[in-house]
Coordinates of C-alpha atoms and ligand atoms in Angstrom, one line a residue:
M1 CA 72.2 86.5 -15.6
H2 CA 73.7 88.9 -18.1
F3 CA 72.3 92.4 -18.1
S4 CA 72.7 94.9 -20.8
N5 CA 74.4 98.3 -20.3
F6 CA 70.9 99.8 -20.0
A7 CA 70.2 97.7 -16.9
T8 CA 73.2 99.3 -15.0
R9 CA 70.9 102.3 -14.4
Y10 CA 68.6 100.1 -12.4
Q11 CA 71.2 98.0 -10.5
K12 CA 72.6 100.8 -8.4
S13 CA 71.0 102.7 -5.5
T14 CA 70.4 106.4 -6.0
G15 CA 69.0 109.3 -3.9
T16 CA 65.4 108.5 -5.1
V17 CA 65.8 104.7 -4.5
R18 CA 67.2 105.3 -1.0
L19 CA 64.4 107.7 -0.2
M20 CA 61.7 105.3 -1.2
E21 CA 63.4 102.4 0.5
D22 CA 63.6 104.3 3.7
L23 CA 60.0 105.0 3.4
G24 CA 59.2 101.3 2.9
A25 CA 61.6 100.4 5.9
A26 CA 60.0 102.8 8.2
T27 CA 56.5 101.7 7.2
S28 CA 57.2 98.0 7.9
A29 CA 59.4 98.5 11.0
T30 CA 58.1 97.2 14.3
G31 CA 60.2 99.2 16.7
S32 CA 59.9 102.9 17.5
I33 CA 60.4 104.8 14.3
C34 CA 60.2 108.6 13.7
Q35 CA 59.5 108.9 10.0
L36 CA 60.4 112.5 9.1
G37 CA 62.0 111.3 5.9
G38 CA 60.1 110.6 2.6
G39 CA 57.5 112.8 1.0
N40 CA 54.3 111.2 2.3
P41 CA 51.5 113.8 2.9
A42 CA 49.6 113.8 6.0
H43 CA 46.5 111.7 6.8
I44 CA 44.0 114.5 7.4
P45 CA 40.9 112.8 8.8
E46 CA 38.4 115.4 7.3
V47 CA 40.0 115.1 3.9
E48 CA 40.0 111.4 3.9
A49 CA 36.4 111.3 5.0
L50 CA 35.4 113.4 2.0
L51 CA 37.5 111.3 -0.4
R52 CA 35.9 108.2 1.1
E53 CA 32.5 109.7 0.4
A54 CA 33.5 110.4 -3.2
M55 CA 34.7 106.8 -3.5
A56 CA 31.4 105.4 -2.1
D57 CA 29.5 107.5 -4.7
L58 CA 31.6 106.2 -7.4
T59 CA 31.3 102.5 -6.4
A60 CA 27.5 103.0 -6.1
D61 CA 27.3 104.2 -9.6
T62 CA 27.3 100.9 -11.6
Q63 CA 28.0 102.5 -14.9
A64 CA 30.8 104.9 -13.9
F65 CA 32.5 102.2 -11.7
G66 CA 32.3 99.6 -14.5
K67 CA 33.8 101.9 -16.9
M68 CA 36.6 103.1 -14.5
I69 CA 37.9 99.5 -13.7
G70 CA 36.8 97.7 -16.9
E71 CA 38.1 99.9 -19.7
Y72 CA 41.4 101.4 -20.8
D73 CA 41.4 105.2 -20.9
A74 CA 42.5 107.4 -23.8
P75 CA 46.3 107.5 -23.9
G76 CA 46.3 111.1 -23.0
G77 CA 44.1 110.4 -19.9
N78 CA 40.5 110.8 -19.0
V79 CA 38.9 113.2 -21.4
A80 CA 36.1 114.5 -18.9
F81 CA 38.8 115.2 -16.3
R82 CA 41.0 117.0 -18.8
E83 CA 38.1 119.2 -20.0
T84 CA 36.9 119.9 -16.4
L85 CA 40.5 120.9 -15.4
A86 CA 41.1 123.0 -18.5
N87 CA 37.9 124.9 -17.8
L88 CA 38.8 125.4 -14.1
L89 CA 42.3 126.7 -14.8
T90 CA 41.0 128.9 -17.5
E91 CA 38.4 130.4 -15.1
Q92 CA 40.8 130.6 -12.1
F93 CA 43.9 131.9 -13.8
G94 CA 42.8 133.0 -17.3
W95 CA 45.2 130.6 -19.1
A96 CA 42.9 129.8 -22.1
L97 CA 43.4 126.0 -22.0
T98 CA 41.6 123.1 -23.7
Q99 CA 41.8 119.4 -23.0
N100 CA 44.6 119.4 -25.8
N101 CA 46.8 121.2 -23.3
I102 CA 46.4 118.5 -20.6
A103 CA 47.7 114.9 -20.3
I104 CA 47.4 112.5 -17.4
T105 CA 50.3 110.3 -16.2
N106 CA 50.8 107.7 -13.6
G107 CA 52.3 110.2 -11.2
S108 CA 54.5 113.2 -11.9
Q109 CA 57.6 111.3 -11.3
S110 CA 56.8 109.2 -14.4
S111 CA 56.8 112.4 -16.5
F112 CA 60.1 113.7 -15.6
G113 CA 62.1 111.1 -17.5
L114 CA 60.3 111.7 -20.7
L115 CA 60.4 115.5 -20.4
F116 CA 64.0 115.8 -19.3
N117 CA 65.3 113.3 -22.0
S118 CA 63.1 115.2 -24.6
F119 CA 64.8 118.5 -23.9
A120 CA 68.3 117.4 -22.9
G121 CA 70.9 114.8 -24.1
S122 CA 72.0 114.4 -27.8
F123 CA 70.4 116.5 -30.5
P124 CA 70.3 115.9 -34.3
D125 CA 73.0 118.7 -34.7
D126 CA 75.3 116.6 -32.5
S127 CA 75.0 119.2 -29.7
H128 CA 74.4 118.0 -26.1
K129 CA 72.0 120.0 -24.0
R130 CA 71.3 120.1 -20.4
I131 CA 68.4 121.0 -18.1
L132 CA 69.3 124.1 -16.1
L133 CA 68.2 124.1 -12.4
P134 CA 68.6 127.8 -11.5
L135 CA 68.2 127.2 -7.8
T136 CA 69.7 124.3 -6.1
P137 CA 69.1 122.4 -3.8
E138 CA 66.3 120.9 -5.9
Y139 CA 64.0 117.9 -5.9
V140 CA 66.2 114.6 -5.7
G141 CA 63.7 112.8 -7.9
Y142 CA 64.9 114.6 -11.1
F143 CA 68.5 113.4 -11.0
D144 CA 68.3 109.7 -11.9
V145 CA 66.3 109.9 -15.1
G146 CA 69.0 110.8 -17.6
L147 CA 69.5 108.3 -20.4
A148 CA 72.6 110.1 -21.9
E149 CA 76.1 109.3 -21.1
Q150 CA 76.8 112.8 -20.1
P151 CA 75.1 114.5 -17.1
I152 CA 71.9 116.2 -18.2
F153 CA 71.5 118.7 -15.3
E154 CA 73.4 121.8 -14.6
G155 CA 72.6 123.2 -11.1
R156 CA 73.3 126.7 -10.0
R157 CA 74.2 127.6 -6.4
A158 CA 71.6 129.6 -4.6
E159 CA 72.3 133.0 -3.0
I160 CA 71.4 132.9 0.7
D161 CA 69.6 135.8 2.3
L162 CA 69.8 135.7 6.0
L163 CA 66.5 136.6 7.8
P164 CA 65.4 137.3 11.3
N165 CA 64.3 134.5 13.7
R166 CA 67.2 132.2 12.6
Q167 CA 65.7 131.9 9.1
F168 CA 67.2 132.3 5.7
K169 CA 65.9 132.1 2.1
Y170 CA 67.5 130.9 -1.1
R171 CA 67.4 133.4 -4.0
V172 CA 68.2 132.7 -7.7
N173 CA 71.6 134.3 -8.6
F174 CA 70.8 136.0 -11.9
D175 CA 74.4 137.3 -12.2
G176 CA 76.0 135.3 -14.8
L177 CA 72.9 133.2 -15.4
Q178 CA 73.1 133.3 -19.2
L179 CA 71.0 130.7 -21.1
N180 CA 72.9 129.4 -24.2
D181 CA 72.7 126.7 -26.8
N182 CA 73.8 124.1 -24.3
H183 CA 70.5 124.5 -22.4
G184 CA 67.5 122.6 -23.5
A185 CA 65.1 123.7 -20.6
V186 CA 65.0 125.3 -17.3
C187 CA 63.3 123.6 -14.3
V188 CA 62.1 124.7 -10.9
S189 CA 59.8 123.1 -8.2
R190 CA 57.5 125.8 -6.8
P191 CA 57.0 125.4 -3.8
T192 CA 60.5 123.7 -3.6
N193 CA 61.1 120.2 -2.3
P194 CA 63.3 120.1 -0.2
T195 CA 63.4 123.6 1.2
G196 CA 59.9 124.8 1.4
N197 CA 61.0 127.9 -0.7
V198 CA 58.5 129.6 -3.0
I199 CA 60.4 131.2 -5.8
T200 CA 59.1 134.8 -5.9
D201 CA 56.9 136.2 -8.8
E202 CA 59.9 138.5 -9.7
E203 CA 62.2 135.6 -10.1
M204 CA 59.6 133.7 -12.1
A205 CA 59.1 136.6 -14.4
E206 CA 62.8 136.8 -15.1
L207 CA 63.1 133.0 -15.7
R208 CA 60.1 133.1 -18.0
A209 CA 61.5 136.0 -20.0
A210 CA 64.9 134.4 -20.4
C211 CA 63.4 131.1 -21.5
R212 CA 61.2 132.8 -24.0
E213 CA 64.0 134.8 -25.5
K214 CA 66.1 131.6 -25.9
N215 CA 63.0 129.6 -27.1
I216 CA 63.4 126.9 -24.5
P217 CA 60.7 125.7 -22.1
L218 CA 60.4 126.6 -18.5
I219 CA 59.3 123.3 -16.6
V220 CA 57.5 124.3 -13.3
D221 CA 56.9 121.4 -11.0
G222 CA 53.7 122.4 -9.0
A223 CA 53.4 119.2 -7.0
Y224 CA 52.7 121.3 -3.8
G225 CA 51.2 124.4 -5.5
L226 CA 48.1 125.8 -7.0
P227 CA 45.3 124.9 -7.7
F228 CA 45.8 121.8 -5.7
P229 CA 47.0 120.8 -3.2
G230 CA 47.6 124.6 -2.5
M231 CA 50.2 124.0 0.2
I232 CA 51.5 127.4 -0.2
F233 CA 51.6 130.0 2.7
T234 CA 52.9 133.1 1.0
P235 CA 51.4 135.2 -1.8
A236 CA 52.6 133.8 -5.2
T237 CA 50.9 133.9 -8.6
P238 CA 50.8 130.6 -10.5
V239 CA 52.1 131.0 -14.0
W240 CA 51.6 129.3 -17.4
D241 CA 51.9 130.1 -21.1
D242 CA 52.6 128.0 -24.2
N243 CA 56.4 128.1 -23.3
T244 CA 55.7 126.7 -19.7
I245 CA 55.3 123.1 -18.9
L246 CA 53.4 122.8 -15.6
L247 CA 53.4 119.5 -13.7
L248 CA 50.6 118.9 -11.2
S249 CA 49.9 115.9 -9.1
L250 CA 47.2 114.5 -6.9
S251 CA 49.7 112.9 -4.5
K252 CA 50.1 115.8 -2.0
L253 CA 46.3 116.1 -1.7
G254 CA 46.4 112.8 0.2
L255 CA 46.3 110.5 -2.8
P256 CA 49.9 109.3 -3.5
G257 CA 48.6 105.7 -3.5
I258 CA 46.6 106.2 -6.7
R259 CA 49.4 107.6 -8.8
T260 CA 48.1 110.5 -10.8
G261 CA 50.2 113.2 -12.4
I262 CA 49.0 116.0 -14.7
V263 CA 51.0 117.8 -17.4
V264 CA 49.7 121.2 -18.6
A265 CA 51.6 122.2 -21.8
A266 CA 51.4 123.2 -25.4
P267 CA 49.8 120.5 -27.5
E268 CA 53.1 119.2 -29.0
V269 CA 54.3 118.4 -25.6
I270 CA 51.1 116.8 -24.7
Q271 CA 51.3 114.6 -27.7
L272 CA 54.7 113.4 -26.5
I273 CA 53.2 112.4 -23.1
Q274 CA 50.2 110.7 -24.8
N275 CA 52.4 108.7 -27.0
N276 CA 54.7 107.7 -24.2
N277 CA 51.7 106.6 -22.1
A278 CA 50.6 104.5 -25.0
I279 CA 54.0 102.9 -25.7
N280 CA 54.9 102.2 -22.0
S281 CA 51.7 101.7 -20.3
L282 CA 48.9 101.7 -22.9
A283 CA 47.0 104.2 -20.9
P284 CA 47.2 106.0 -17.6
S285 CA 45.1 105.1 -14.5
R286 CA 41.5 106.1 -14.7
L287 CA 41.0 106.1 -10.9
G288 CA 42.3 109.5 -9.8
P289 CA 40.6 111.4 -12.8
T290 CA 37.2 109.5 -12.2
L291 CA 37.2 110.0 -8.5
L292 CA 38.1 113.7 -8.7
T293 CA 36.1 115.0 -11.7
P294 CA 32.8 115.5 -9.6
L295 CA 34.8 117.2 -6.8
L296 CA 36.4 119.6 -9.4
Q297 CA 33.0 120.2 -11.1
R298 CA 31.3 121.1 -7.8
G299 CA 34.2 123.3 -6.7
Q300 CA 34.6 121.1 -3.7
L301 CA 38.3 120.3 -4.3
Q302 CA 39.2 123.9 -4.2
N303 CA 37.4 124.3 -0.9
I304 CA 39.2 121.2 0.5
C305 CA 42.5 122.7 -0.5
E306 CA 41.8 126.1 0.9
Q307 CA 39.8 125.2 4.1
L308 CA 41.3 121.9 5.2
I309 CA 44.7 121.2 3.5
R310 CA 46.5 124.5 3.6
P311 CA 45.4 125.4 7.2
H312 CA 46.5 121.8 8.3
Y313 CA 50.0 122.2 7.0
E314 CA 50.3 125.8 8.3
K315 CA 49.5 124.5 11.8
K316 CA 51.9 121.6 11.4
R317 CA 54.6 124.0 10.2
D318 CA 54.1 126.3 13.1
H319 CA 54.1 123.5 15.5
A320 CA 57.5 122.1 14.1
L321 CA 59.0 125.7 14.2
S322 CA 57.9 126.0 17.9
V323 CA 59.5 122.6 18.8
I324 CA 62.8 123.7 17.1
E325 CA 62.7 126.9 19.0
E326 CA 62.4 124.9 22.1
V327 CA 64.8 122.0 21.6
M328 CA 67.5 123.6 19.5
S329 CA 67.8 127.1 21.2
D330 CA 71.5 126.4 21.9
L331 CA 72.4 125.1 18.4
P332 CA 73.7 127.0 15.4
V333 CA 70.6 126.1 13.4
R334 CA 69.0 128.2 10.7
I335 CA 65.7 127.2 9.0
H336 CA 64.8 128.0 5.4
K337 CA 61.8 130.3 5.5
P338 CA 59.0 127.7 5.2
E339 CA 56.7 129.2 2.5
G340 CA 55.1 126.0 1.2
A341 CA 55.2 122.2 0.9
L342 CA 55.6 120.1 4.0
F343 CA 59.3 120.3 4.8
L344 CA 61.7 122.2 7.1
W345 CA 65.2 122.6 5.7
L346 CA 67.6 122.9 8.6
W347 CA 71.1 124.3 8.1
F348 CA 73.6 123.5 10.9
E349 CA 76.3 126.0 9.9
G350 CA 79.7 124.6 10.7
L351 CA 78.4 121.0 11.3
P352 CA 81.5 119.0 12.2
V353 CA 80.3 115.9 10.3
T354 CA 78.5 115.7 6.9
S355 CA 74.8 115.6 6.9
E356 CA 75.1 112.2 5.3
N357 CA 76.9 111.1 8.5
L358 CA 74.3 112.7 10.6
Y359 CA 71.5 111.0 8.6
Q360 CA 73.2 107.5 9.2
Q361 CA 73.5 108.3 13.0
L362 CA 69.8 109.3 13.1
M363 CA 68.7 106.3 11.2
A364 CA 70.5 104.1 13.7
K365 CA 68.3 105.7 16.4
G366 CA 65.1 105.2 14.4
V367 CA 64.8 108.8 13.1
F368 CA 64.5 109.1 9.4
V369 CA 65.4 112.4 7.7
L370 CA 67.1 113.2 4.4
P371 CA 70.6 114.6 4.1
S372 CA 71.3 117.5 1.8
R373 CA 73.8 116.3 -0.8
P374 CA 71.4 114.2 -2.8
F375 CA 69.4 117.5 -3.5
Y376 CA 72.2 118.6 -5.8
P377 CA 72.9 117.2 -9.2
P378 CA 75.9 114.8 -8.9
A379 CA 78.1 116.8 -11.3
Q380 CA 77.7 120.2 -9.4
S381 CA 80.8 121.5 -7.9
S382 CA 81.2 121.1 -4.1
W383 CA 80.1 123.7 -1.5
R384 CA 80.3 123.3 2.2
H385 CA 76.7 124.3 2.6
Q386 CA 75.7 121.1 0.5
D387 CA 76.7 119.0 3.5
E388 CA 75.3 121.0 6.3
C389 CA 71.5 120.7 5.9
I390 CA 68.8 118.1 6.5
R391 CA 65.3 117.9 5.3
V392 CA 62.5 117.2 7.9
N393 CA 59.0 116.2 6.8
Y394 CA 56.6 117.7 9.3
A395 CA 53.5 115.9 8.1
A396 CA 53.8 113.2 10.7
S397 CA 51.9 113.3 14.1
D398 CA 52.9 116.0 16.5
E399 CA 54.2 113.4 18.9
T400 CA 56.5 112.0 16.2
V401 CA 57.7 115.4 15.2
V402 CA 58.6 116.4 18.9
K403 CA 60.3 113.1 19.4
G404 CA 62.2 113.2 16.1
L405 CA 63.3 116.9 16.5
T406 CA 64.4 116.3 20.0
E407 CA 66.5 113.3 18.9
I408 CA 68.0 115.4 16.0
A409 CA 68.9 118.2 18.5
Q410 CA 70.6 115.7 20.7
V411 CA 72.6 114.0 18.0
V412 CA 73.7 117.5 16.5
R413 CA 74.6 118.8 19.9
E414 CA 76.9 115.8 20.4
Q415 CA 78.7 116.4 17.1
F416 CA 79.4 120.0 18.1
R417 CA 80.5 119.0 21.6
N418 CA 82.8 116.2 20.3
A419 CA 84.3 118.7 17.9
A420 CA 84.9 121.4 20.6
A421 CA 86.4 118.7 22.9
L422 CA 88.8 117.7 20.1
V423 CA 89.9 121.3 19.6
A424 CA 90.4 121.9 23.3
R425 CA 92.6 118.9 23.8
Ligands
LIG1 C1 58.7 118.4 -6.0 C2 58.1 117.1 -6.3 N1 57.7 116.8 -7.6 C3 57.2 115.7 -8.0 C4 56.9 114.6 -7.1 C5 56.3 113.4 -7.5 O1 55.0 113.2 -7.3 P1 54.1 112.0 -7.8 O2 53.6 111.3 -6.6 O3 53.0 112.7 -8.6 O4 54.9 111.2 -8.7 C6 57.3 114.8 -5.7 C7 57.1 113.8 -4.7 O5 57.5 113.8 -3.6 C8 57.9 116.1 -5.3 O6 58.3 116.3 -4.1

C-alpha cells in the first residue's frame, strides 16, 4: 500500500497513542495489573446508579428515545442541551451566554485539532504562529494534532515553589513572558493534567489581560473543572469572556464512553466547530446531551458533582497521599500540590534513570503509570526535571493504589541503591 505524506502522522506512535494503547492493554490483560496510567475516571457506584436511572427514564420515553437514536442532531449539537447549559452558566457565573456560544463535539479531544490548527500554523500574511503553553508540563493530548510542518507549540518551563510536607507547586513564570506576533493563542488546562495543579486566579487574570491586549484567544481546558465534573479542591474562580475558549467535557463525570465535549466561545469560534462537525462527522452524538439535559434542568448534575464526585476524589487523593507517606518515607520524593483532577505528579529529584526507563521497568511488573517527558512539547529545550517525574492516576480501587504505589517505591528505591553502589565502588 502507498500512503500519502498526510498518513505519516498516523503511522507513528505518539504520547497520546501510547497512553490509550496502555489503557487498552491493561483493560484486556488477564494477569495482575495495576492501572494507574490513563485518564479513566473512577466508577463511583452512587453516580453510576443515578446515571442508570436517567438512562432508564430516557429509554422509557418512546419519543425522546426514538429521536435520540433515530435522527442526526444539529451540526452544532443538541439545541435543548446548549440552551440549558447557556442558562445555567449565565445563572451560576454571570457569563451572559446563549446557545450560539456553545457547541457540542464528540469529546474534547476532537476539538483540539480544529482549535489549535485554526490559531496556529501558516497565516495568509505568510507568518507562522504557535500556541503558547505558559506552564509546562501540560496535557499530552495536545501535542499530536499539528498539521503544519513546523511545531505549533511553544512551552514555557514552570517555576517551582517548594512547599511543606514534601509538596511543590508549579507557577507561571511571567518574567519574559511576552506575547508577540508569533503567538496565535495561549492554552492552559485548569485543573491541569498531569499535575493536579490549579492555576491561580491571579495567574489567570494576568494571562487573560495579556491575551486581550494582543487580541489572541485564551483556551482554557476545563475537563476537570467547574461546573462539571468539579474535581477541584481549592478555591478557584472559573473564567470566561468573549476572548476565552472554554472546553468542557462529560468524560470525567464518569461518561468517557459516550464521547461528549463542549466548547463555550464567541459565535465565530462556535461556527468553526459547527462546520467542522458537519464536514467530518455530519453531527455530534445526541446521547450525552439527551441524557444530561433533564439532570441539568433539575439542578441534579450540580448536586452530583458537589456531593458525590468531588468528595469521592478528595478521599481518593488523601488516601493516595497517606500511602505515599507510608511507602516512600525514605525516598527523595516530592508531590505536586494536588489541587484538582485525579492525578498525583511525583518528582523523584536526582532519579538516576529517566522516568521513561522507570515507566518501562514498572510496566514489566504490571504497574502502569506515565513518564513525564511526553507532557512537554517535543520542541521544548531539555531540563533535568523533565525526566524525573511520573503521573499516577489515583482513581483506581484503594487496593490497586496501595499495590501500585508500593511497587513504584520498590523500583525507585532500587534505582537509587544501584546508583549509590556504583558511586561507592
Ligand atoms: C486535560 C484534558 N483535556 C481533555 C481531555 C479529553 O477529554 P475527552 O474525553 O472529552 O476527549 C482529557 C482526557 O483525559 C484531559 O485530561
